[in-house]
Coordinates of C-alpha atoms in Angstrom, one line a residue:
Chain A
M1 CA -113.3 -48.4 -130.9
L2 CA -115.4 -48.3 -127.8
Q3 CA -114.2 -45.9 -125.6
Q4 CA -113.4 -47.8 -122.0
S5 CA -115.1 -46.5 -118.8
R6 CA -113.3 -44.9 -116.7
I7 CA -113.8 -45.8 -112.6
A8 CA -112.4 -44.9 -109.8
L9 CA -111.8 -47.0 -106.7
I10 CA -111.9 -45.5 -103.3
S11 CA -110.6 -47.9 -100.8
S12 CA -107.9 -48.2 -97.7
Q13 CA -108.6 -51.9 -98.0
A14 CA -106.0 -53.3 -100.4
Q15 CA -107.2 -56.6 -101.1
L16 CA -110.7 -55.3 -101.9
S17 CA -109.6 -52.8 -104.8
S18 CA -107.1 -54.9 -105.7
L19 CA -109.9 -57.7 -106.4
L20 CA -112.1 -55.4 -107.7
Q21 CA -109.7 -53.2 -109.8
L22 CA -109.0 -57.1 -111.4
R23 CA -112.7 -58.3 -112.1
L24 CA -113.5 -54.5 -113.3
Q25 CA -110.4 -54.6 -115.1
S26 CA -111.8 -57.9 -117.2
K27 CA -114.6 -56.8 -117.9
G28 CA -113.2 -53.7 -119.9
Y29 CA -113.0 -50.5 -117.5
Q30 CA -110.0 -49.0 -116.7
V31 CA -110.0 -48.6 -112.7
M32 CA -107.5 -46.1 -111.0
V33 CA -107.2 -47.0 -107.7
V34 CA -107.2 -44.4 -104.8
E35 CA -105.9 -45.4 -101.3
K36 CA -106.1 -42.0 -99.6
T37 CA -109.1 -39.5 -99.9
A38 CA -106.9 -36.5 -99.4
A39 CA -105.5 -37.5 -102.4
A40 CA -108.7 -38.3 -104.0
L41 CA -110.1 -34.7 -104.8
G42 CA -106.5 -33.3 -106.5
T43 CA -106.9 -37.2 -108.9
F44 CA -110.2 -36.7 -110.0
Y45 CA -110.0 -32.4 -110.5
S46 CA -107.3 -33.7 -112.7
D47 CA -107.9 -36.1 -114.2
P48 CA -112.0 -36.7 -114.2
P49 CA -113.1 -40.1 -114.4
D50 CA -116.7 -41.2 -115.6
L51 CA -117.9 -43.1 -112.3
I52 CA -116.8 -43.4 -108.8
I53 CA -117.3 -46.0 -106.4
V54 CA -116.3 -45.3 -102.7
D55 CA -115.4 -48.4 -100.2
F56 CA -117.6 -47.4 -96.7
S57 CA -116.8 -50.9 -95.7
S58 CA -113.8 -49.8 -94.2
P59 CA -113.0 -46.5 -92.6
C60 CA -113.0 -43.4 -95.0
V61 CA -112.6 -41.0 -93.6
G62 CA -113.4 -37.4 -95.0
C63 CA -115.3 -39.4 -97.5
H64 CA -118.3 -37.8 -96.8
D65 CA -116.9 -34.0 -97.3
M66 CA -115.2 -35.0 -100.1
L67 CA -118.2 -36.1 -102.1
C68 CA -119.7 -33.3 -101.8
M69 CA -117.1 -31.2 -102.9
V70 CA -117.4 -33.4 -106.3
R71 CA -121.4 -33.1 -105.9
G72 CA -121.2 -29.2 -105.4
D73 CA -119.2 -28.7 -108.5
S74 CA -121.3 -28.4 -112.1
F75 CA -118.0 -29.7 -113.1
F76 CA -117.9 -32.8 -111.6
S77 CA -121.7 -33.4 -110.2
P78 CA -123.1 -35.4 -113.2
I79 CA -120.2 -38.6 -112.2
P80 CA -122.8 -41.2 -110.4
I81 CA -121.0 -42.8 -107.8
I82 CA -121.9 -45.6 -106.2
G83 CA -120.8 -47.2 -102.4
V84 CA -120.4 -50.1 -100.7
F85 CA -121.4 -50.9 -97.7
P86 CA -121.3 -53.8 -95.1
T87 CA -124.7 -55.9 -94.8
G88 CA -126.8 -54.1 -92.8
M89 CA -125.0 -51.2 -92.5
E90 CA -126.9 -49.2 -95.1
Q91 CA -127.7 -45.1 -94.4
E92 CA -131.2 -45.1 -92.9
S93 CA -131.2 -41.4 -94.6
W94 CA -129.2 -40.9 -98.0
D95 CA -131.2 -37.0 -98.1
D96 CA -127.3 -35.9 -97.3
F97 CA -125.0 -38.5 -98.7
P98 CA -124.4 -38.1 -102.5
L99 CA -124.6 -41.3 -103.0
D100 CA -126.8 -42.6 -107.0
D101 CA -126.8 -45.8 -105.9
F102 CA -125.0 -49.0 -103.6
V103 CA -123.5 -52.4 -103.1
T104 CA -123.2 -54.6 -99.6
T105 CA -120.5 -56.7 -98.6
P106 CA -119.8 -59.7 -99.2
L107 CA -119.9 -58.4 -102.9
N108 CA -121.8 -60.0 -105.5
F109 CA -119.8 -59.0 -108.2
T110 CA -122.1 -60.0 -111.4
E111 CA -124.8 -57.0 -109.3
L112 CA -122.3 -54.7 -109.2
V113 CA -121.1 -54.9 -112.7
S114 CA -125.2 -54.3 -113.0
R115 CA -125.2 -51.9 -110.8
I116 CA -122.0 -49.8 -113.0
V117 CA -123.5 -50.7 -116.1
L118 CA -126.9 -49.1 -115.5
S119 CA -125.8 -45.8 -113.5
L120 CA -123.8 -45.5 -116.7
S121 CA -127.0 -45.8 -118.9
R122 CA -128.6 -43.6 -116.4
I123 CA -126.9 -40.3 -117.0
K124 CA -126.5 -40.3 -120.9
R125 CA -130.4 -41.2 -120.8
I126 CA -131.5 -38.4 -118.1
F127 CA -128.3 -36.1 -119.2
D128 CA -130.1 -32.8 -119.9
N129 CA -126.0 -30.7 -118.9
N130 CA -124.3 -28.9 -121.8
P131 CA -121.2 -31.5 -123.0
L132 CA -119.5 -28.3 -123.6
T133 CA -119.8 -26.3 -120.4
R134 CA -121.0 -29.6 -118.6
L135 CA -124.0 -26.9 -117.2
P136 CA -127.5 -28.0 -117.1
G137 CA -129.4 -27.7 -120.1
N138 CA -133.4 -26.3 -121.5
T139 CA -135.5 -28.7 -118.9
S140 CA -133.7 -27.7 -116.1
I141 CA -133.5 -24.3 -117.1
H142 CA -137.2 -23.9 -117.5
R143 CA -137.5 -25.6 -114.1
A144 CA -135.8 -23.2 -112.8
I145 CA -137.3 -20.5 -113.6
E146 CA -141.0 -22.0 -113.2
E147 CA -139.7 -23.0 -109.8
S148 CA -138.4 -18.9 -109.3
L149 CA -141.8 -16.7 -110.1
G150 CA -142.7 -14.6 -107.8
L151 CA -139.7 -15.0 -105.4
P152 CA -137.6 -12.6 -104.9
L153 CA -134.5 -14.0 -106.9
A154 CA -133.3 -12.9 -109.8
V155 CA -132.8 -14.6 -113.5
C156 CA -129.9 -13.7 -115.0
Y157 CA -128.9 -14.1 -118.7
V158 CA -125.5 -14.4 -120.2
D159 CA -124.4 -13.8 -123.8
I160 CA -120.8 -12.7 -125.5
N161 CA -120.8 -9.5 -127.1
H162 CA -119.7 -10.1 -130.7
F163 CA -119.2 -13.8 -130.6
K164 CA -119.8 -15.2 -134.2
P165 CA -117.0 -13.5 -136.2
Y166 CA -114.5 -14.4 -133.1
N167 CA -115.3 -18.3 -133.6
D168 CA -114.9 -16.9 -137.5
V169 CA -112.2 -15.5 -137.3
F170 CA -110.0 -18.1 -134.7
G171 CA -112.1 -21.3 -135.4
F172 CA -114.9 -22.6 -133.6
S173 CA -112.3 -24.4 -130.9
H174 CA -111.3 -21.1 -129.4
G175 CA -115.1 -20.5 -129.6
D176 CA -115.8 -23.2 -127.7
E177 CA -112.6 -22.1 -125.0
V178 CA -114.3 -19.2 -124.2
I179 CA -117.9 -20.8 -123.4
R180 CA -116.0 -23.3 -121.1
M181 CA -114.4 -20.2 -119.6
L182 CA -117.4 -17.5 -119.2
A183 CA -119.2 -21.1 -118.1
R184 CA -116.5 -21.9 -115.2
I185 CA -116.6 -17.8 -114.3
M186 CA -120.2 -17.8 -114.3
A187 CA -119.9 -21.6 -112.3
N188 CA -118.0 -20.1 -109.8
A189 CA -118.7 -16.4 -109.1
V190 CA -122.3 -17.5 -108.3
R191 CA -121.0 -20.7 -105.8
E192 CA -118.7 -18.5 -104.1
S193 CA -121.6 -15.3 -104.1
G194 CA -123.3 -18.4 -101.4
G195 CA -124.9 -20.4 -104.2
G196 CA -128.0 -19.8 -106.9
F197 CA -128.5 -22.1 -110.2
C198 CA -126.5 -22.3 -113.4
G199 CA -127.6 -23.4 -117.1
H200 CA -126.4 -23.5 -121.1
V201 CA -128.8 -22.2 -123.3
G202 CA -127.1 -23.1 -125.5
G203 CA -123.9 -21.7 -127.8
D204 CA -123.3 -18.5 -125.9
D205 CA -126.4 -18.3 -124.4
F206 CA -126.0 -19.0 -120.4
V207 CA -128.9 -18.0 -117.6
F208 CA -128.3 -17.8 -113.9
I209 CA -130.9 -17.5 -110.6
V210 CA -129.3 -16.0 -108.0
P211 CA -131.6 -14.1 -104.8
R212 CA -132.6 -10.6 -105.8
E213 CA -130.4 -8.4 -103.7
R214 CA -126.8 -10.6 -104.7
A215 CA -127.8 -10.1 -109.1
E216 CA -125.7 -6.7 -109.2
Q217 CA -122.7 -7.9 -107.3
V218 CA -122.6 -11.4 -109.1
C219 CA -122.9 -9.6 -112.4
S220 CA -119.9 -7.9 -112.0
T221 CA -117.6 -10.2 -110.6
V222 CA -119.0 -12.2 -113.6
I223 CA -118.2 -9.4 -116.1
S224 CA -114.7 -8.3 -114.1
H225 CA -113.7 -12.1 -114.4
F226 CA -114.5 -12.3 -117.9
D227 CA -112.6 -9.4 -118.9
Q228 CA -109.3 -9.9 -116.8
I229 CA -109.6 -13.6 -119.0
V230 CA -110.7 -12.3 -122.4
Q231 CA -107.1 -10.2 -122.0
T232 CA -105.1 -13.9 -122.9
L233 CA -107.1 -14.7 -125.5
F234 CA -105.8 -12.1 -127.9
D235 CA -102.0 -10.7 -128.6
E236 CA -100.3 -7.4 -127.6
D237 CA -101.2 -6.0 -130.9
T238 CA -104.5 -6.4 -130.8
K239 CA -105.3 -5.3 -127.4
Q240 CA -103.3 -2.0 -127.5
R241 CA -105.5 -1.3 -130.6
G242 CA -108.5 -2.4 -128.8
Y243 CA -110.6 -4.8 -131.6
Y244 CA -109.5 -6.7 -134.5
L245 CA -110.3 -7.5 -138.1
A246 CA -113.4 -9.6 -139.2
L247 CA -115.0 -10.1 -142.3
D248 CA -118.7 -8.7 -142.7
R249 CA -121.4 -10.3 -144.3
K250 CA -120.7 -8.4 -147.7
G251 CA -117.1 -9.7 -147.3
Q252 CA -115.8 -6.5 -146.1
K253 CA -113.2 -5.8 -143.5
E254 CA -114.7 -4.5 -139.9
Q255 CA -113.4 -3.9 -136.7
M256 CA -114.3 -6.3 -134.4
P257 CA -113.6 -5.0 -130.3
I258 CA -112.3 -7.4 -128.2
L259 CA -115.2 -9.8 -126.4
G260 CA -117.2 -8.8 -124.2
I261 CA -120.3 -9.9 -122.3
S262 CA -123.8 -8.7 -121.7
I263 CA -126.4 -10.0 -118.5
A264 CA -130.4 -8.9 -118.6
I265 CA -131.3 -9.2 -114.9
V266 CA -135.0 -9.9 -114.4
P267 CA -136.4 -9.8 -111.3
M268 CA -138.7 -12.5 -110.6
D269 CA -140.9 -10.5 -107.6
S270 CA -142.0 -8.0 -110.2
P271 CA -145.8 -7.8 -110.9
G272 CA -144.8 -7.8 -115.0
I273 CA -143.2 -11.3 -114.8
S274 CA -146.5 -13.6 -114.5
H275 CA -145.3 -16.8 -116.7
A276 CA -141.8 -18.0 -117.7
A277 CA -142.4 -17.4 -120.7
R278 CA -142.3 -13.5 -120.1
V279 CA -139.1 -14.0 -118.6
A280 CA -137.1 -14.4 -121.7
E281 CA -139.0 -12.1 -123.7
V282 CA -138.3 -9.4 -120.8
A283 CA -134.3 -10.2 -121.1
A284 CA -134.2 -10.2 -124.9
E285 CA -135.6 -6.3 -124.6
L286 CA -132.7 -5.9 -122.2
K287 CA -130.2 -7.7 -123.9
K288 CA -130.6 -4.9 -126.6
L289 CA -130.3 -2.2 -124.2
A290 CA -126.8 -3.5 -122.5
K291 CA -125.1 -3.9 -126.1
G292 CA -125.9 -0.4 -127.1
N293 CA -123.2 0.1 -124.0
K294 CA -119.2 -0.3 -125.4
G295 CA -117.2 -3.2 -123.8
S296 CA -119.2 -5.6 -120.9
S297 CA -122.7 -4.4 -119.2
F298 CA -125.3 -5.3 -116.8
V299 CA -129.3 -3.8 -116.6
V300 CA -131.7 -4.7 -114.3
D301 CA -134.9 -4.4 -115.3
R302 CA -136.8 -1.2 -113.1
R303 CA -139.8 -0.8 -115.2
S304 CA -142.7 -3.4 -113.5
G305 CA -142.3 -1.2 -110.2
M306 CA -139.1 -2.7 -108.7
R307 CA -138.0 -2.1 -105.2
E308 CA -135.3 -0.4 -105.1
Chain B
M1 CA -79.7 -39.7 -124.1
D2 CA -78.2 -41.0 -120.9
E3 CA -79.5 -43.6 -119.3
R4 CA -79.7 -41.9 -116.3
R5 CA -81.0 -38.7 -117.5
S6 CA -83.3 -40.6 -119.6
D7 CA -84.1 -42.6 -116.6
L8 CA -85.1 -39.1 -114.9
K9 CA -86.8 -37.4 -117.9
K10 CA -89.1 -40.7 -117.1
I11 CA -90.0 -39.9 -112.9
I12 CA -90.3 -36.3 -114.0
M13 CA -92.8 -37.2 -116.4
D14 CA -94.8 -39.1 -113.7
T15 CA -94.5 -36.8 -111.4
K16 CA -98.3 -35.3 -110.2
T17 CA -97.7 -33.8 -106.8
L18 CA -94.9 -31.6 -105.2
P19 CA -95.1 -30.8 -101.5
T20 CA -96.3 -27.5 -100.6
L21 CA -95.2 -25.5 -97.6
P22 CA -97.5 -26.1 -94.2
G23 CA -97.1 -21.8 -93.9
V24 CA -99.3 -21.4 -97.0
I25 CA -102.3 -23.4 -96.9
N26 CA -102.8 -23.0 -93.0
K27 CA -103.1 -19.3 -94.5
L28 CA -105.4 -20.5 -96.9
N29 CA -107.2 -22.0 -95.1
S30 CA -108.0 -19.1 -92.9
L31 CA -109.0 -17.4 -94.9
S32 CA -111.3 -19.2 -97.2
N33 CA -113.3 -19.5 -94.1
D34 CA -114.1 -16.5 -94.3
D35 CA -116.6 -16.2 -96.9
K36 CA -115.5 -13.1 -98.5
S37 CA -112.5 -14.1 -99.3
S38 CA -112.1 -12.7 -102.8
V39 CA -109.8 -14.7 -105.5
Q40 CA -107.4 -11.6 -106.0
E41 CA -106.5 -12.1 -101.9
M42 CA -106.1 -16.0 -102.5
A43 CA -104.3 -15.7 -105.5
R44 CA -101.9 -13.0 -103.6
I45 CA -101.4 -16.1 -101.1
V46 CA -101.4 -18.8 -103.4
S47 CA -98.5 -16.8 -105.9
A48 CA -96.4 -16.9 -102.6
D49 CA -95.7 -20.6 -102.6
Q50 CA -93.7 -21.8 -106.2
V51 CA -95.2 -25.7 -105.7
L52 CA -98.6 -24.4 -104.9
S53 CA -99.0 -22.0 -107.8
A54 CA -97.2 -24.8 -110.0
R55 CA -100.3 -27.4 -109.1
I56 CA -103.0 -24.9 -109.5
L57 CA -101.4 -24.1 -113.2
R58 CA -101.3 -27.4 -113.8
L59 CA -104.9 -28.4 -112.7
A60 CA -105.6 -25.1 -115.1
N61 CA -103.8 -26.5 -118.4
S62 CA -105.3 -29.8 -117.7
P63 CA -106.9 -31.0 -121.1
S64 CA -110.0 -32.3 -118.8
Y65 CA -111.5 -28.5 -118.6
G66 CA -110.0 -27.6 -122.0
F67 CA -108.3 -24.0 -122.0
Y68 CA -105.8 -23.5 -123.5
R69 CA -102.7 -22.2 -121.7
V70 CA -103.1 -20.4 -118.5
S71 CA -100.5 -18.7 -117.2
T72 CA -101.4 -16.4 -114.1
I73 CA -103.0 -17.6 -111.0
S74 CA -105.4 -15.5 -110.9
N75 CA -106.8 -16.6 -113.8
A76 CA -106.4 -19.7 -112.5
M77 CA -107.6 -19.3 -109.6
I78 CA -111.3 -17.1 -111.6
L79 CA -111.1 -20.8 -114.0
L80 CA -110.8 -23.6 -111.2
G81 CA -112.6 -21.2 -108.0
V82 CA -111.8 -20.8 -105.3
N83 CA -113.4 -24.0 -103.6
V84 CA -111.4 -26.4 -106.3
V85 CA -107.9 -23.9 -105.0
K86 CA -108.5 -24.7 -101.8
S87 CA -108.9 -28.3 -101.6
L88 CA -105.9 -28.7 -103.7
A89 CA -104.1 -26.7 -101.9
L90 CA -105.2 -29.2 -98.2
S91 CA -105.2 -32.6 -100.9
S92 CA -101.2 -31.8 -101.0
S93 CA -100.7 -30.4 -97.6
I94 CA -101.6 -34.2 -95.9
F95 CA -99.1 -35.7 -96.9
E96 CA -96.2 -33.8 -98.4
I97 CA -94.7 -30.8 -96.5
M98 CA -92.0 -29.6 -97.7
E99 CA -89.5 -30.1 -95.2
K100 CA -87.8 -27.3 -92.8
N101 CA -84.5 -26.5 -95.2
S102 CA -86.6 -25.9 -98.5
V103 CA -87.6 -22.1 -96.7
G104 CA -84.5 -20.8 -98.4
L105 CA -85.2 -21.8 -101.4
W106 CA -89.1 -21.0 -101.2
E107 CA -87.7 -17.5 -100.1
H108 CA -85.0 -17.1 -103.0
S109 CA -88.4 -18.3 -105.0
L110 CA -90.6 -15.5 -103.9
G111 CA -87.8 -12.9 -103.8
A112 CA -87.1 -14.1 -108.1
A113 CA -90.8 -13.5 -108.3
T114 CA -90.4 -9.7 -106.5
A115 CA -87.5 -9.0 -108.6
A116 CA -88.5 -10.3 -111.7
G117 CA -92.4 -8.0 -111.4
I118 CA -90.1 -4.4 -110.7
I119 CA -88.3 -5.6 -114.0
A120 CA -91.1 -6.1 -116.0
R121 CA -92.6 -2.6 -114.6
K122 CA -89.3 -0.8 -114.8
L123 CA -89.1 -1.7 -118.2
A124 CA -93.1 -1.6 -119.3
L125 CA -92.4 -4.9 -120.7
P126 CA -96.4 -6.2 -121.2
E127 CA -97.4 -9.5 -119.2
V128 CA -95.9 -8.8 -116.0
E129 CA -98.5 -11.4 -114.2
E130 CA -96.2 -13.5 -116.2
I131 CA -93.5 -12.6 -115.6
T132 CA -93.5 -13.0 -112.0
T133 CA -95.6 -16.5 -112.2
A134 CA -92.2 -17.1 -114.6
G135 CA -89.9 -15.5 -112.2
L136 CA -91.4 -17.9 -109.0
L137 CA -91.8 -21.4 -110.7
H138 CA -88.1 -20.3 -111.8
D139 CA -86.7 -23.3 -109.5
I140 CA -89.0 -25.4 -109.6
G141 CA -86.6 -28.1 -110.6
K142 CA -84.9 -27.8 -108.1
V143 CA -87.8 -28.6 -105.7
I144 CA -88.7 -32.4 -107.7
I145 CA -84.3 -33.0 -108.3
G146 CA -84.3 -32.5 -104.1
L147 CA -87.3 -35.2 -103.6
K148 CA -86.8 -37.4 -106.8
C149 CA -83.3 -37.6 -106.1
A150 CA -83.0 -37.5 -102.9
E151 CA -80.0 -40.6 -102.6
Q152 CA -78.0 -38.6 -105.0
M153 CA -78.2 -34.7 -103.1
P154 CA -75.1 -35.2 -100.6
E155 CA -72.7 -36.1 -103.5
I156 CA -74.0 -33.1 -105.1
R157 CA -74.1 -31.1 -102.3
R158 CA -70.5 -32.0 -102.0
Q159 CA -69.2 -31.1 -105.6
I160 CA -70.5 -27.9 -105.0
K161 CA -68.7 -27.1 -101.9
L162 CA -65.4 -29.1 -102.4
D163 CA -65.3 -28.2 -106.1
D164 CA -66.6 -25.2 -105.9
L165 CA -69.2 -25.6 -108.6
Y166 CA -72.4 -23.6 -109.2
I167 CA -75.9 -25.9 -108.9
S168 CA -76.0 -26.5 -112.5
E169 CA -72.6 -27.3 -113.1
A170 CA -73.3 -29.6 -109.8
E171 CA -76.0 -30.9 -110.9
K172 CA -74.7 -32.2 -115.2
A173 CA -71.5 -33.3 -113.3
V174 CA -73.9 -36.3 -111.0
L175 CA -77.0 -36.1 -112.7
D176 CA -76.4 -35.2 -116.3
T177 CA -79.2 -32.5 -116.2
D178 CA -79.7 -30.2 -114.1
H179 CA -82.7 -28.1 -112.7
A180 CA -83.3 -25.7 -115.4
E181 CA -84.1 -28.8 -117.9
V182 CA -85.9 -30.5 -115.2
G183 CA -88.2 -28.1 -114.8
G184 CA -88.8 -27.7 -118.4
W185 CA -89.8 -31.2 -118.4
L186 CA -91.8 -30.6 -115.3
S187 CA -93.7 -27.7 -117.4
K188 CA -94.6 -29.6 -120.3
S189 CA -95.9 -32.8 -119.1
W190 CA -97.9 -30.4 -117.1
F191 CA -99.0 -28.9 -119.6
L192 CA -97.4 -25.2 -118.6
P193 CA -98.0 -22.8 -121.3
E194 CA -94.5 -21.5 -123.2
K195 CA -94.1 -18.3 -121.6
L196 CA -93.6 -20.1 -118.5
S197 CA -91.6 -23.1 -119.9
E198 CA -88.9 -21.1 -121.8
P199 CA -88.1 -19.3 -119.0
I200 CA -88.1 -21.8 -116.6
A201 CA -85.8 -24.4 -119.0
Y202 CA -82.8 -21.5 -120.1
H203 CA -83.3 -18.7 -117.1
H204 CA -79.1 -20.4 -117.1
N205 CA -78.7 -20.5 -120.8
V206 CA -81.0 -17.3 -122.0
A207 CA -79.5 -17.7 -125.1
G208 CA -81.3 -21.0 -125.5
S209 CA -84.7 -19.5 -125.4
E210 CA -86.4 -19.0 -129.0
D211 CA -89.9 -17.3 -128.9
H212 CA -89.9 -16.0 -125.3
R213 CA -86.3 -14.4 -124.9
I214 CA -87.7 -11.0 -123.3
K215 CA -89.1 -13.4 -121.0
T216 CA -86.7 -15.3 -120.1
S217 CA -84.1 -12.3 -119.7
V218 CA -86.0 -10.6 -117.0
V219 CA -86.7 -14.6 -115.1
H220 CA -82.7 -14.9 -115.9
L221 CA -81.8 -10.7 -114.6
A222 CA -83.9 -11.4 -111.2
D223 CA -82.3 -14.8 -110.2
V224 CA -78.9 -12.8 -110.8
L225 CA -81.0 -9.6 -108.6
I226 CA -81.7 -11.9 -105.8
K227 CA -78.7 -14.2 -105.1
A228 CA -76.6 -10.5 -105.4
S229 CA -79.4 -9.4 -102.8
G230 CA -78.7 -12.3 -100.0
F231 CA -82.3 -13.1 -99.8
G232 CA -82.9 -16.4 -99.4
D233 CA -81.4 -18.9 -100.1
S234 CA -80.7 -20.8 -103.8
G235 CA -78.2 -23.2 -102.8
D236 CA -75.5 -21.0 -105.0
S237 CA -73.2 -19.2 -102.8
Y238 CA -71.9 -17.5 -106.0
V239 CA -73.9 -14.9 -107.9
P240 CA -73.6 -15.6 -111.9
P241 CA -72.7 -12.8 -114.0
I242 CA -75.6 -11.4 -116.3
Q243 CA -75.5 -12.8 -119.7
Q244 CA -74.8 -10.6 -122.4
V245 CA -77.9 -12.0 -124.4
A246 CA -80.3 -10.9 -121.5
W247 CA -78.7 -7.1 -121.0
D248 CA -79.4 -7.0 -124.8
A249 CA -82.7 -8.3 -125.0
L250 CA -83.8 -6.0 -122.6
K251 CA -81.9 -3.0 -123.4
L252 CA -79.8 -2.5 -120.5
N253 CA -77.9 0.2 -119.0
E254 CA -76.3 0.5 -115.6
L255 CA -78.6 3.8 -114.5
L256 CA -81.7 1.0 -115.7
L257 CA -80.0 -1.3 -113.5
Q258 CA -79.1 0.6 -110.6
E259 CA -82.6 1.8 -110.2
M260 CA -84.2 -1.7 -110.2
V261 CA -81.5 -2.6 -107.5
V262 CA -82.3 0.3 -105.4
E263 CA -86.0 -0.3 -105.7
L264 CA -86.2 -4.2 -105.3
E265 CA -84.1 -3.7 -101.9
D266 CA -87.0 -1.1 -100.5
K267 CA -89.3 -4.4 -102.2
L268 CA -87.9 -6.9 -100.2
V269 CA -88.6 -5.8 -96.7
E270 CA -92.2 -6.0 -97.3
V271 CA -91.6 -9.6 -98.5
K272 CA -89.7 -10.5 -95.5
N273 CA -93.1 -9.8 -93.8
F274 CA -94.7 -11.4 -95.8
S275 CA -92.8 -14.4 -95.4
L276 CA -92.7 -14.0 -91.8
E277 CA -95.8 -14.1 -91.9
L278 CA -96.6 -16.7 -93.7
A279 CA -93.7 -18.9 -91.5
N280 CA -96.1 -18.0 -88.3
A281 CA -99.0 -19.2 -90.1
A282 CA -97.5 -22.6 -90.1
A283 CA -96.6 -22.1 -86.1
V284 CA -99.8 -21.8 -85.8

């Protein structure tokens, strides 16, 4: 069965919303109507829609802020948003307006449906984000690293220590949960420190980019939050012991420590970093150092004349 | 199942939002405008409100995020992020502000959380934060009943007074269920972990809990101790006895209990100050 796309409709006009709801449902969409902007975020956060339609033809108090909040969270930012405007009242500057498309009133219903279909198919096509974590994937990561070359930024490579045995012992759905948790922890820490870029390379590999002077602090936050959350994944006995049993390649029982993470910080303004591929190489070398530590840790690339 | 009971259960399963105390919202709001506010500081404030805590845990456990069983506020805040928590708090505040007369119940919940924490630490139990959270949420059913069964409330109050009943007895007589069971339903439909839902559902019937009897016993004891202390207002005027099952499960003795009570009395002074601080924040 084809899964129905779910559309959230924000409008204070009961007439418009019930009409739209009826017509969209007849096209096979599931529609949830949100009358009050203030209630919208709570609804979206607990039950994210596939597409949002916002009615700007009637007063929409707090709509702009609400849409910015949706856009600001990596988990929700890919959701396409279509605005409904009275003819002639379209925005002149779209720069600060978090919309993907718009239609005008009086509504041409066929046009609206076409725009919905196009928005949904566009998001599928250009969606570089990782389906598990919804963080940007490799194309975006590569671009972000290229753009930060030579700037006072730090590219931080994150991965989970001993992730494979955890996946093997506890099953991939628990493995996926750890990945999702790390993604959220990282994205929140970067955002709350003042912003930056977050990407998911794949598997248990992540990248984030923040200003150089904030890098260590963000890494510490990510590590302390991850170490706290990870405690909830193991039972009391395992936590007390500090390890669980897994089979190594030869089928021998091996003691695996509680999950931790390693982060390699590569400052982008050091002379040794001349092109994007070099960043990954340096990070790989640093990772080996970080992995030498017990538990979670981060290592900074200081070899190429870093100013401290 | 009796009709009234199944009707009520259906209503509760559909419940998505609950009112929050305005003071908590104001405090949170002023905090998060300050960039340096840490997750811990926000968690401390959120943990003062049983309803907001329940909503945040509901969100962290909602299937769309794909986390299994988040049972503490600080973990939920780490995973959801400060912004999400803040907007959730604000979105609840505008339309559903808790009534003034709920303040007593709110203080009772906060006090029970404090007591649960003291008991858990005293007995060196694991997962103190989870137990504290369960203490905080144990009477969440009363909030829902007050909200969804407003018509029957006068009758419940009348029976408590005239027939000398405990709240849960009066609730059973009028609604055919009680706040513990209702809280259990809500926590199930909100996907809260069993280490929270069991203590909520069985804090008046410890023998009914199976997998988390220790945690349930702590919450039961905390509820009794806080009622005995006279802190807040649970709605009951009598202090219920400590159930033997709980006494046994926690391996209690008189001396331990005495120490807990002394420690609780000291701590409640602090809690009272905190609650005044939040009440003042509401007035601003």
